[in-house]
């Protein structure tokens, strides 16, 4: 059997990997959802034929989208994840002893169900008593919850289809208003090679709302270009001035205080986007 999965990363470029077995496939009300078993990346979750997460490299993305912000805020108690139905961000958030409540707002309940069934290493924390799972539109949720969260993580798909609104200025304003007085947010903001129009727009929008705006980088091999950006908007704390001494042992495989600081060192071709 020679069966391959292919994601068109751009109209002119693709990533392919051999599929040992299709573990699950369905059409949800929002998207096509599939979980594949692969030799190269381990189990892989794809939405509309776009790789969302794989067992091999999910730790990079989930550690960086969470710990950089959580260690920038001195006392994050209430944390919101928008999207992220696989549960990887929630798993990392719960490593922080200050966190009292981690809320997941995922629009597609089938993503949560598939992750629970086929990706237990990633979804393992979703049943924790500190976790509240809400199936709803994240855009609506931030509009309806003002002054509520110390940190918001936008763990979205690419800016097409259901996630499009998660990249616009109106949404960042609602995120700002859903944060407490010293809150901050981190969003996944795509590739510095292939999204060179999108990233400057995001940065401008976030800058027009938050006093502290920062872009940082991490390597995620299954995403286009392998180098990925995250954007932080913060009302008060600067990730470059965070006190990273005496952190609890987070048992991470990518994030460390040195990686935290290094992630903000940008090559000129990325600096250009700011
Ligand atoms: N969110 C997906 C990031 C975008 C990936 N894009 C791509 N492969 N073209 C990840 C969700 C994991 N919690």
JSON list of N, CA, C and O in Angstrom, two decimals, residues 20 33 51 87 97 202 235:
[
{"chain": "A", "resi": 20, "resn": "UNK", "atom": "N", "xyz": [0.45, 5.51, 6.75]},
{"chain": "A", "resi": 20, "resn": "UNK", "atom": "CA", "xyz": [0.38, 4.07, 7.05]},
{"chain": "A", "resi": 20, "resn": "UNK", "atom": "C", "xyz": [-1.06, 3.63, 7.16]},
{"chain": "A", "resi": 20, "resn": "UNK", "atom": "O", "xyz": [-1.44, 2.55, 6.76]},
{"chain": "A", "resi": 33, "resn": "UNK", "atom": "N", "xyz": [-12.07, 16.71, 8.48]},
{"chain": "A", "resi": 33, "resn": "UNK", "atom": "CA", "xyz": [-11.18, 16.39, 9.59]},
{"chain": "A", "resi": 33, "resn": "UNK", "atom": "C", "xyz": [-10.61, 15.00, 9.36]},
{"chain": "A", "resi": 33, "resn": "UNK", "atom": "O", "xyz": [-11.34, 14.07, 9.04]},
{"chain": "A", "resi": 51, "resn": "UNK", "atom": "N", "xyz": [-2.08, 20.50, 7.61]},
{"chain": "A", "resi": 51, "resn": "UNK", "atom": "CA", "xyz": [-1.53, 19.87, 8.82]},
{"chain": "A", "resi": 51, "resn": "UNK", "atom": "C", "xyz": [-1.69, 20.82, 10.00]},
{"chain": "A", "resi": 51, "resn": "UNK", "atom": "O", "xyz": [-1.22, 21.97, 9.97]},
{"chain": "A", "resi": 87, "resn": "UNK", "atom": "N", "xyz": [-6.05, 20.27, 22.26]},
{"chain": "A", "resi": 87, "resn": "UNK", "atom": "CA", "xyz": [-5.73, 20.27, 23.69]},
{"chain": "A", "resi": 87, "resn": "UNK", "atom": "C", "xyz": [-4.26, 20.48, 24.01]},
{"chain": "A", "resi": 87, "resn": "UNK", "atom": "O", "xyz": [-3.89, 20.55, 25.18]},
{"chain": "A", "resi": 97, "resn": "UNK", "atom": "N", "xyz": [1.68, 26.47, 37.95]},
{"chain": "A", "resi": 97, "resn": "UNK", "atom": "CA", "xyz": [0.94, 26.36, 39.21]},
{"chain": "A", "resi": 97, "resn": "UNK", "atom": "C", "xyz": [0.02, 27.56, 39.47]},
{"chain": "A", "resi": 97, "resn": "UNK", "atom": "O", "xyz": [-0.97, 27.42, 40.20]},
{"chain": "A", "resi": 202, "resn": "UNK", "atom": "N", "xyz": [-0.94, 42.29, 10.63]},
{"chain": "A", "resi": 202, "resn": "UNK", "atom": "CA", "xyz": [-1.22, 41.86, 12.00]},
{"chain": "A", "resi": 202, "resn": "UNK", "atom": "C", "xyz": [-0.47, 42.77, 12.98]},
{"chain": "A", "resi": 202, "resn": "UNK", "atom": "O", "xyz": [-1.04, 43.28, 13.94]},
{"chain": "A", "resi": 235, "resn": "UNK", "atom": "N", "xyz": [-0.63, 44.44, 27.52]},
{"chain": "A", "resi": 235, "resn": "UNK", "atom": "CA", "xyz": [-1.03, 45.74, 28.07]},
{"chain": "A", "resi": 235, "resn": "UNK", "atom": "C", "xyz": [0.05, 46.34, 28.94]},
{"chain": "A", "resi": 235, "resn": "UNK", "atom": "O", "xyz": [0.12, 47.55, 29.14]}
]
